[in-house]
Short mmCIF file of C-alpha atoms and ligand atoms in Angstrom, two decimals:
data_model
loop_
_atom_site.label_atom_id
_atom_site.label_comp_id
_atom_site.label_asym_id
_atom_site.label_seq_id
_atom_site.Cartn_x
_atom_site.Cartn_y
_atom_site.Cartn_z
CA MET A 1062 0.00 0.00 0.00
CA THR A 1063 1.25 3.50 -0.79
CA ARG A 1064 0.23 6.75 0.90
CA THR A 1065 1.45 10.28 0.48
CA ALA A 1066 2.44 13.04 2.90
CA ASP A 1067 4.13 16.38 2.55
CA ILE A 1068 6.51 15.76 5.47
CA VAL A 1069 7.35 12.56 7.36
CA ILE A 1070 9.07 12.91 10.73
CA VAL A 1071 10.88 9.79 11.93
CA GLY A 1072 10.89 9.62 15.75
CA GLY A 1073 8.29 10.50 18.37
CA GLY A 1074 10.55 11.92 21.06
CA VAL A 1075 10.32 15.48 22.29
CA THR A 1076 12.23 16.72 19.23
CA GLY A 1077 10.01 15.05 16.64
CA VAL A 1078 6.70 16.17 18.14
CA SER A 1079 7.93 19.72 18.72
CA ILE A 1080 8.94 19.92 15.05
CA ALA A 1081 5.56 18.49 14.03
CA PHE A 1082 3.68 21.05 16.15
CA HIS A 1083 5.62 23.96 14.69
CA LEU A 1084 5.42 22.70 11.11
CA ALA A 1085 1.65 22.32 11.40
CA GLY A 1086 1.48 25.89 12.69
CA ARG A 1087 3.03 27.00 9.40
CA GLY A 1088 0.39 25.23 7.31
CA VAL A 1089 2.90 23.19 5.32
CA GLY A 1090 0.46 20.42 4.34
CA LYS A 1091 0.15 16.89 5.63
CA VAL A 1092 2.65 16.06 8.41
CA VAL A 1093 3.04 12.46 9.62
CA VAL A 1094 5.11 11.40 12.65
CA LEU A 1095 6.22 7.76 12.71
CA GLU A 1096 7.37 6.32 16.04
CA ARG A 1097 8.57 2.73 16.15
CA LYS A 1098 7.49 2.15 19.78
CA PHE A 1099 5.53 4.79 21.69
CA LEU A 1100 5.94 8.51 22.27
CA ALA A 1101 8.98 9.33 24.42
CA ALA A 1102 10.21 5.71 24.28
CA GLY A 1103 13.78 6.88 23.59
CA GLY A 1104 16.15 9.23 25.38
CA THR A 1105 13.24 11.57 26.16
CA GLY A 1106 11.60 9.08 28.52
CA ARG A 1107 14.89 8.64 30.41
CA SER A 1108 15.79 12.31 30.61
CA VAL A 1109 16.53 14.09 33.88
CA GLY A 1110 14.74 17.16 32.51
CA ILE A 1111 16.99 19.89 33.90
CA VAL A 1112 16.58 23.33 32.35
CA ARG A 1113 19.65 25.52 32.92
CA GLN A 1114 20.32 28.65 30.95
CA LEU A 1115 24.12 28.80 31.06
CA TYR A 1116 25.17 28.39 27.42
CA PRO A 1117 28.35 29.59 25.75
CA THR A 1118 27.08 31.23 22.54
CA PRO A 1119 24.50 33.88 21.57
CA GLU A 1120 22.51 31.36 19.53
CA THR A 1121 22.27 28.70 22.26
CA THR A 1122 21.41 31.41 24.78
CA GLN A 1123 18.61 32.70 22.55
CA MET A 1124 17.33 29.16 22.06
CA VAL A 1125 17.23 28.27 25.72
CA ARG A 1126 15.52 31.61 26.50
CA ARG A 1127 12.84 30.92 23.89
CA SER A 1128 12.40 27.40 25.28
CA LEU A 1129 12.17 28.60 28.87
CA ASP A 1130 9.40 31.03 27.88
CA VAL A 1131 7.48 28.08 26.45
CA PHE A 1132 8.01 25.84 29.50
CA GLN A 1133 6.82 28.62 31.80
CA ARG A 1134 3.58 29.12 29.82
CA PHE A 1135 3.21 25.65 28.30
CA GLY A 1136 -0.46 25.21 29.23
CA ASP A 1137 -1.38 28.45 27.47
CA THR A 1138 0.90 28.33 24.44
CA VAL A 1139 0.93 24.60 23.66
CA GLY A 1140 -1.52 22.91 26.04
CA GLY A 1141 -1.01 20.12 28.54
CA HIS A 1142 1.43 19.92 31.40
CA ALA A 1143 5.16 20.61 31.08
CA GLY A 1144 5.61 19.94 34.80
CA TYR A 1145 7.89 22.94 34.84
CA THR A 1146 9.25 23.75 38.29
CA GLY A 1147 11.25 26.97 38.39
CA CYS A 1148 13.01 26.06 41.62
CA GLY A 1149 16.22 27.79 40.53
CA VAL A 1150 19.54 26.28 39.47
CA LEU A 1151 22.96 26.75 41.05
CA ILE A 1152 26.08 26.02 39.00
CA GLY A 1153 29.40 25.72 40.82
CA VAL A 1154 32.64 26.47 38.94
CA SER A 1155 36.33 26.20 39.83
CA PRO A 1156 38.44 29.34 40.41
CA ALA A 1157 39.98 28.85 36.95
CA MET A 1158 36.54 28.86 35.31
CA ARG A 1159 35.32 32.05 36.99
CA PRO A 1160 36.63 34.59 34.40
CA GLN A 1161 34.94 32.64 31.61
CA LEU A 1162 31.73 32.42 33.62
CA GLU A 1163 31.67 36.19 34.12
CA LYS A 1164 32.37 36.87 30.45
CA THR A 1165 29.66 34.45 29.36
CA LEU A 1166 27.14 35.91 31.76
CA THR A 1167 27.76 39.42 30.43
CA LEU A 1168 26.84 38.16 26.98
CA GLN A 1169 23.86 36.23 28.30
CA ARG A 1170 22.49 39.17 30.29
CA SER A 1171 22.45 41.26 27.13
CA LEU A 1172 20.19 38.56 25.67
CA GLY A 1173 17.73 38.57 28.55
CA VAL A 1174 19.10 35.92 30.91
CA ARG A 1175 18.46 36.67 34.57
CA ALA A 1176 21.31 35.24 36.62
CA GLU A 1177 24.00 36.37 39.04
CA VAL A 1178 27.49 35.24 39.94
CA LEU A 1179 27.68 34.61 43.69
CA GLU A 1180 30.71 34.33 45.89
CA PRO A 1181 30.83 30.69 47.04
CA SER A 1182 30.00 31.72 50.60
CA ASP A 1183 26.85 33.51 49.38
CA ALA A 1184 25.35 30.40 47.80
CA SER A 1185 24.06 29.47 51.25
CA ARG A 1186 21.38 32.12 50.96
CA VAL A 1187 19.91 30.08 48.09
CA ASP A 1188 20.45 26.57 49.53
CA ALA A 1189 22.54 26.32 52.68
CA ARG A 1190 23.01 22.59 52.19
CA ILE A 1191 25.37 22.99 49.20
CA ASP A 1192 29.05 22.72 50.14
CA THR A 1193 30.98 25.32 48.13
CA THR A 1194 34.44 24.57 49.54
CA GLY A 1195 37.10 25.07 46.87
CA LEU A 1196 34.77 26.67 44.33
CA GLY A 1197 35.65 29.90 42.50
CA ALA A 1198 32.06 31.08 42.08
CA VAL A 1199 28.50 29.88 41.95
CA LEU A 1200 26.07 30.96 39.25
CA TYR A 1201 22.48 31.41 40.38
CA GLU A 1202 19.72 31.20 37.79
CA PRO A 1203 16.49 31.87 39.72
CA GLU A 1204 14.12 31.10 36.80
CA SER A 1205 15.72 27.80 35.79
CA GLY A 1206 14.65 24.40 37.13
CA TYR A 1207 13.29 21.23 35.59
CA GLY A 1208 10.39 19.97 33.53
CA ASP A 1209 8.70 16.70 32.67
CA PRO A 1210 10.01 15.45 29.30
CA VAL A 1211 7.19 12.92 28.90
CA GLY A 1212 4.59 15.58 29.75
CA VAL A 1213 6.11 18.03 27.25
CA THR A 1214 6.17 15.33 24.56
CA GLY A 1215 2.51 14.49 25.24
CA GLY A 1216 1.57 18.17 25.20
CA TYR A 1217 3.23 18.81 21.85
CA ALA A 1218 1.81 15.60 20.39
CA ASP A 1219 -1.77 16.46 21.42
CA ALA A 1220 -1.40 20.01 20.16
CA ALA A 1221 0.10 18.78 16.88
CA ARG A 1222 -2.85 16.40 16.44
CA ARG A 1223 -5.25 19.28 17.01
CA ARG A 1224 -3.46 21.03 14.13
CA GLY A 1225 -4.00 18.00 11.89
CA VAL A 1226 -0.73 16.10 12.31
CA VAL A 1227 -1.04 12.30 12.10
CA ILE A 1228 1.03 10.50 14.74
CA GLU A 1229 1.47 6.75 14.33
CA GLN A 1230 3.04 4.67 17.10
CA GLY A 1231 4.39 1.15 16.68
CA VAL A 1232 5.51 2.04 13.14
CA GLU A 1233 9.19 1.59 12.37
CA VAL A 1234 10.86 3.14 9.36
CA THR A 1235 13.10 0.55 7.73
CA GLU A 1236 13.90 2.23 4.43
CA ILE A 1237 14.35 5.78 3.22
CA ALA A 1238 13.58 6.00 -0.47
CA ARG A 1239 15.67 8.21 -2.72
CA ALA A 1240 15.83 9.11 -6.37
CA ARG A 1241 19.27 10.40 -7.26
CA ALA A 1242 20.27 12.74 -4.45
CA ARG A 1243 16.70 13.45 -3.34
CA VAL A 1244 14.50 11.80 -0.74
CA THR A 1245 11.18 10.46 -2.02
CA GLY A 1246 9.65 8.90 1.09
CA VAL A 1247 9.93 6.07 3.59
CA VAL A 1248 9.04 2.41 3.86
CA THR A 1249 7.85 0.93 7.16
CA ALA A 1250 8.55 -2.46 8.72
CA ALA A 1251 5.03 -3.51 7.65
CA GLY A 1252 6.05 -2.82 4.04
CA GLU A 1253 3.97 0.32 3.67
CA ARG A 1254 5.40 3.07 1.47
CA ILE A 1255 4.75 6.71 2.32
CA GLU A 1256 5.78 9.03 -0.47
CA ALA A 1257 6.99 12.41 0.75
CA PRO A 1258 9.36 15.07 -0.61
CA VAL A 1259 10.60 15.86 2.92
CA VAL A 1260 11.71 13.39 5.62
CA VAL A 1261 13.01 14.58 9.00
CA ASN A 1262 15.36 12.43 11.04
CA ALA A 1263 14.39 13.08 14.67
CA GLY A 1264 15.56 9.66 15.75
CA GLY A 1265 17.68 10.74 18.74
CA LEU A 1266 19.75 7.77 19.86
CA TRP A 1267 18.84 5.99 16.60
CA SER A 1268 19.52 8.98 14.35
CA PRO A 1269 22.81 7.58 12.95
CA ALA A 1270 21.06 4.33 11.99
CA ILE A 1271 18.15 6.22 10.40
CA ALA A 1272 20.57 8.47 8.49
CA ALA A 1273 22.39 5.38 7.22
CA LEU A 1274 19.12 4.25 5.60
CA ALA A 1275 19.47 7.35 3.40
CA GLY A 1276 23.17 6.77 2.80
CA VAL A 1277 24.10 9.65 5.12
CA THR A 1278 26.78 9.32 7.79
CA LEU A 1279 26.21 11.40 10.89
CA PRO A 1280 29.19 12.44 13.05
CA ILE A 1281 27.32 11.26 16.15
CA VAL A 1282 28.42 8.84 18.87
CA ILE A 1283 25.84 7.22 21.13
CA GLY A 1284 27.52 7.53 24.54
CA ARG A 1285 26.38 5.95 27.78
CA HIS A 1286 25.28 8.22 30.64
CA PRO A 1287 24.03 6.33 33.71
CA VAL A 1288 21.60 7.99 36.09
CA PHE A 1289 21.43 7.09 39.79
CA ILE A 1290 18.42 7.48 42.07
CA VAL A 1291 18.77 7.91 45.82
CA GLU A 1292 16.17 8.36 48.53
CA ARG A 1293 16.77 11.31 50.82
CA ASP A 1294 16.55 10.49 54.52
CA ALA A 1295 13.42 11.47 56.44
CA GLY A 1296 15.14 14.40 58.14
CA PHE A 1297 16.39 15.97 54.90
CA GLY A 1298 13.69 18.65 54.91
CA ALA A 1299 12.48 20.60 51.89
CA PRO A 1300 13.71 19.39 48.48
CA HIS A 1301 17.13 20.76 47.52
CA ILE A 1302 17.72 23.05 44.56
CA VAL A 1303 18.98 21.75 41.20
CA TYR A 1304 22.75 21.89 41.57
CA LEU A 1305 25.27 21.38 38.78
CA ASP A 1306 28.78 21.10 40.15
CA LEU A 1307 30.98 21.71 37.12
CA ALA A 1308 34.07 21.77 39.35
CA GLY A 1309 33.36 18.57 41.26
CA GLY A 1310 31.69 16.77 38.37
CA SER A 1311 28.17 15.81 39.46
CA TYR A 1312 24.60 17.08 39.42
CA VAL A 1313 21.54 16.64 41.62
CA LYS A 1314 17.90 17.11 40.73
CA PRO A 1315 15.07 16.69 43.25
CA GLU A 1316 12.36 14.24 42.32
CA SER A 1317 8.99 13.63 43.92
CA GLY A 1318 8.71 10.99 46.65
CA GLY A 1319 11.81 12.20 48.48
CA LEU A 1320 14.07 11.05 45.65
CA THR A 1321 17.10 12.68 44.04
CA LEU A 1322 18.46 11.95 40.57
CA THR A 1323 22.20 12.27 40.14
CA GLY A 1324 24.88 11.60 37.57
CA SER A 1325 28.31 12.61 36.38
CA LEU A 1326 29.28 15.85 34.68
CA THR A 1327 32.89 14.90 34.03
CA ASP A 1328 32.86 11.41 32.50
CA ASP A 1329 33.39 11.62 28.75
CA GLU A 1330 30.38 9.74 27.39
CA THR A 1331 31.97 9.57 23.93
CA GLN A 1332 34.45 7.08 25.41
CA HIS A 1333 31.58 4.76 26.38
CA PRO A 1334 29.67 3.94 23.20
CA MET A 1335 26.36 2.19 23.90
CA ASP A 1336 23.88 0.21 21.86
CA PRO A 1337 20.70 2.31 22.21
CA GLU A 1338 18.68 -0.87 22.66
CA LEU A 1339 20.28 -1.09 26.12
CA LEU A 1340 18.57 2.14 27.18
CA GLY A 1341 17.08 1.76 30.64
CA ALA A 1342 19.16 -1.28 31.64
CA GLU A 1343 19.65 -1.62 35.41
CA VAL A 1344 22.90 -0.21 36.86
CA GLY A 1345 24.36 -1.56 40.10
CA LEU A 1346 25.59 0.27 43.19
CA ASN A 1347 29.22 -0.53 42.33
CA GLU A 1348 29.02 1.69 39.26
CA ALA A 1349 27.23 4.42 41.21
CA GLU A 1350 29.80 4.72 43.98
CA ALA A 1351 32.23 7.21 42.39
CA VAL A 1352 29.42 9.59 41.44
CA LEU A 1353 27.65 9.25 44.80
CA GLU A 1354 30.89 10.19 46.50
CA ARG A 1355 31.10 13.38 44.41
CA THR A 1356 27.41 14.09 45.07
CA SER A 1357 27.95 13.72 48.81
CA ARG A 1358 30.81 16.20 48.67
CA ALA A 1359 28.61 18.71 46.82
CA LEU A 1360 25.55 18.13 49.00
CA PRO A 1361 26.79 16.46 52.22
CA ARG A 1362 23.26 15.85 53.54
CA LEU A 1363 22.94 13.26 50.76
CA ALA A 1364 25.69 11.13 52.31
CA ASP A 1365 23.00 9.25 54.26
CA ALA A 1366 20.67 8.85 51.29
CA ARG A 1367 19.69 5.29 50.39
CA TYR A 1368 20.60 4.00 46.91
CA ARG A 1369 17.39 2.97 45.18
CA HIS A 1370 18.57 2.08 41.71
CA GLY A 1371 20.25 3.26 38.54
CA TYR A 1372 19.61 2.96 34.83
CA ALA A 1373 21.59 3.32 31.63
CA GLY A 1374 20.82 6.50 29.71
CA ALA A 1375 22.61 7.60 26.59
CA PHE A 1376 23.31 10.78 24.64
CA ASP A 1377 23.53 11.30 20.86
CA ILE A 1378 26.75 13.31 20.81
CA THR A 1379 28.29 15.43 18.06
CA PRO A 1380 31.97 16.46 18.12
CA ASP A 1381 31.12 19.92 19.55
CA TRP A 1382 28.25 18.70 21.76
CA MET A 1383 25.75 20.85 19.88
CA PRO A 1384 22.86 19.64 17.70
CA ILE A 1385 22.77 19.30 13.95
CA LEU A 1386 19.73 21.21 12.64
CA ASP A 1387 20.03 21.23 8.89
CA GLU A 1388 19.27 19.58 5.58
CA SER A 1389 21.60 16.68 4.84
CA PRO A 1390 23.45 16.24 1.54
CA VAL A 1391 20.40 14.20 0.42
CA HIS A 1392 17.97 16.89 -0.67
CA GLY A 1393 14.76 16.87 1.40
CA PHE A 1394 16.29 14.70 4.13
CA TRP A 1395 16.62 16.88 7.24
CA ILE A 1396 18.50 16.18 10.45
CA ALA A 1397 17.42 17.26 13.94
CA ALA A 1398 19.74 15.14 16.05
CA GLY A 1399 22.95 15.11 18.03
CA MET A 1400 21.30 16.78 21.01
CA SER A 1401 24.34 15.78 23.07
CA GLY A 1402 22.56 15.40 26.41
CA HIS A 1403 20.72 18.73 26.45
CA GLY A 1404 17.93 18.27 23.93
CA PHE A 1405 15.04 18.52 26.37
CA LYS A 1406 15.65 22.10 27.35
CA LEU A 1407 16.18 23.13 23.70
CA ALA A 1408 13.26 21.16 22.22
CA PRO A 1409 10.76 24.04 21.92
CA ALA A 1410 13.32 26.22 20.11
CA VAL A 1411 14.59 23.31 18.01
CA GLY A 1412 11.04 22.63 16.78
CA GLU A 1413 10.54 26.28 15.97
CA MET A 1414 13.86 26.51 14.10
CA MET A 1415 13.44 23.29 12.14
CA ALA A 1416 9.93 24.27 11.04
CA ALA A 1417 11.21 27.63 9.78
CA LEU A 1418 14.14 26.07 7.93
CA ILE A 1419 12.03 23.36 6.29
CA ALA A 1420 9.39 25.91 5.27
CA GLY A 1421 12.11 28.08 3.73
CA ALA A 1422 11.52 30.91 6.22
CA GLU A 1423 13.97 32.94 8.26
CA PRO A 1424 14.67 31.05 11.52
CA PRO A 1425 14.07 33.00 14.76
CA VAL A 1426 17.70 32.35 15.78
CA SER A 1427 20.66 32.00 13.40
CA ALA A 1428 21.01 28.37 12.36
CA ALA A 1429 24.65 28.78 11.28
CA PRO A 1430 26.20 27.10 14.37
CA PHE A 1431 24.02 24.02 13.81
CA ARG A 1432 24.90 23.37 10.18
CA PHE A 1433 25.59 19.83 9.06
CA ASP A 1434 28.91 20.67 7.41
CA ARG A 1435 30.49 22.55 10.31
CA PHE A 1436 32.65 19.63 11.43
CA ALA A 1437 34.69 19.85 8.24
CA SER A 1438 36.53 22.82 9.74
CA ALA A 1439 38.93 22.66 12.68
CA GLY A 1440 38.05 23.75 16.20
CA THR A 1441 34.78 21.96 16.66
CA ALA A 1442 35.85 19.54 19.40
CA GLY A 1443 34.05 19.85 22.73
CA THR A 1444 32.98 18.19 25.95
CA PHE A 1445 29.74 18.19 27.93
CA ALA A 1446 31.15 21.06 30.00
CA SER A 1447 31.80 23.06 26.82
CA SER A 1448 28.06 23.10 26.23
CA TYR A 1449 28.00 25.36 29.35
CA LEU A 1450 31.19 27.40 29.05
CA ARG A 1451 33.93 27.71 26.43
C1 FAD B 1023 19.73 10.02 31.12
C2 FAD B 1023 19.47 11.30 30.37
C3 FAD B 1023 19.45 12.50 31.04
C4 FAD B 1023 19.19 13.68 30.36
N1 FAD B 1023 19.10 14.84 31.04
C5 FAD B 1023 18.77 15.97 30.39
C6 FAD B 1023 18.55 17.17 31.10
O1 FAD B 1023 18.66 17.20 32.31
N2 FAD B 1023 18.22 18.29 30.39
C7 FAD B 1023 18.11 18.28 29.02
O2 FAD B 1023 17.85 19.32 28.44
N3 FAD B 1023 18.31 17.14 28.33
C8 FAD B 1023 18.62 16.00 28.97
N4 FAD B 1023 18.80 14.85 28.28
C9 FAD B 1023 18.77 14.88 26.82
C10 FAD B 1023 17.37 14.93 26.27
O3 FAD B 1023 16.50 14.20 27.07
C11 FAD B 1023 17.41 14.38 24.85
O4 FAD B 1023 18.36 15.14 24.09
C12 FAD B 1023 16.07 14.48 24.18
O5 FAD B 1023 15.04 13.93 24.96
C13 FAD B 1023 16.17 13.72 22.85
O6 FAD B 1023 14.91 13.71 22.26
P1 FAD B 1023 14.77 13.22 20.77
O7 FAD B 1023 13.34 13.32 20.43
O8 FAD B 1023 15.75 13.95 19.92
O9 FAD B 1023 15.27 11.71 20.78
P2 FAD B 1023 14.61 10.41 21.44
O10 FAD B 1023 13.86 10.74 22.66
O11 FAD B 1023 15.67 9.38 21.53
O12 FAD B 1023 13.52 9.99 20.37
C14 FAD B 1023 13.82 9.30 19.19
C15 FAD B 1023 12.64 8.40 18.89
O13 FAD B 1023 12.83 7.80 17.61
C16 FAD B 1023 12.25 6.52 17.66
N5 FAD B 1023 12.82 5.74 16.56
C17 FAD B 1023 14.07 5.23 16.49
N6 FAD B 1023 14.24 4.58 15.34
C18 FAD B 1023 13.08 4.69 14.65
C19 FAD B 1023 12.65 4.21 13.37
N7 FAD B 1023 13.46 3.52 12.59
N8 FAD B 1023 11.37 4.48 12.99
C20 FAD B 1023 10.55 5.20 13.80
N9 FAD B 1023 10.91 5.67 15.02
C21 FAD B 1023 12.17 5.42 15.43
C22 FAD B 1023 12.61 6.02 19.04
O14 FAD B 1023 11.76 4.97 19.48
C23 FAD B 1023 12.48 7.28 19.89
O15 FAD B 1023 11.22 7.38 20.52
C24 FAD B 1023 19.01 13.65 28.94
C25 FAD B 1023 19.01 12.42 28.27
C26 FAD B 1023 19.22 11.26 28.97
C27 FAD B 1023 19.19 9.95 28.23
#
């Protein structure tokens, strides 16, 4: 059987449904989202959901600002529940990182970011439980916090449907059809052909495999990032703030039920390639120990927390830890992937930008830093920390 669409989006994570919502808002014709399992079955469903605003470039700053505006008013502007909690975010940096932090914040303030650099000793007025010993400064972002990636995905999906988008779950794309250097549609595992002049790869952890179906090689590594869950003791008190310890190398995010999610900020995930099918696999206490030690240094009251469990997450990582948002060398085959571990907080702006680019309109933020061909030039190597400060 053969059907037709104007645009097929492969992948029903937060990226794919945000793109679908924004495309439908531009009236570009029939948009179909194909998701091989269920919405948010990939990295989105395993995300920690932190929304920080510290970004090193004007474009990423503008994107996270636009996204934060959406998270804060999600019910009104999209519909549904983003679960956004603006509890504030503290980011600790080493003395050596402080000059760069101050320079970056000057740029960010000019673009509307509300944040202040605190002396380490002053961080106690935000959350007295953070241990700032040895830090050079602490950045305080009062509007930042965390959201619910599954809720945001559901909200965008419902809103996209209301705009006429067709979302099909349990449908895997197994072929991307081309004629010469142009995409002509997709074929599903059930053998159905959907003809379309535009196909968007929003496959997250599977984006390199999906690109390969079109003969395109993505410079993306799927790197393992385990997440550990601990239960705060009964006397812990009010939930702690979101704290990202760039100097010590760990983060903590409060979760409901007295739980805290934590993980590493210094391990180089590119050195730990992972089969995305292992997403969610159980992780034992032995692997958690090094990170829990760092977490306990950053937030000593967590030293008595009880280890509940851990799971394997993974990031789709580009060489500079920034997304690829561009048309590929195969005409009509677009890439929105390589989110490099921070694709939740950027998803609203990514959807907006991709929809503009695909529709041939001016994007709201310059797309130049996200071009597909940028890795051909030197100086594009990065780390997770370089997605905060460079
Ligand atoms: C452990 C962890 C913690 C994170 N923490 C944060 C955070 O604190 N803040 C933040 O901003 N970001 C965070 N991220 C990153 C963020 O969650 C991701 O970048 C984002 O959710 C990726 O969404 P996506 O839609 O691009 O990809 P995915 O969610 O991976 O979606 C891709 C979808 O494509 C589907 N698919 C794959 N192959 C096919 C096919 N052939 N046909 C059809 N469908 C297919 C998959 O089933 C999947 O649902 C974290 C990620 C992880 C894993």
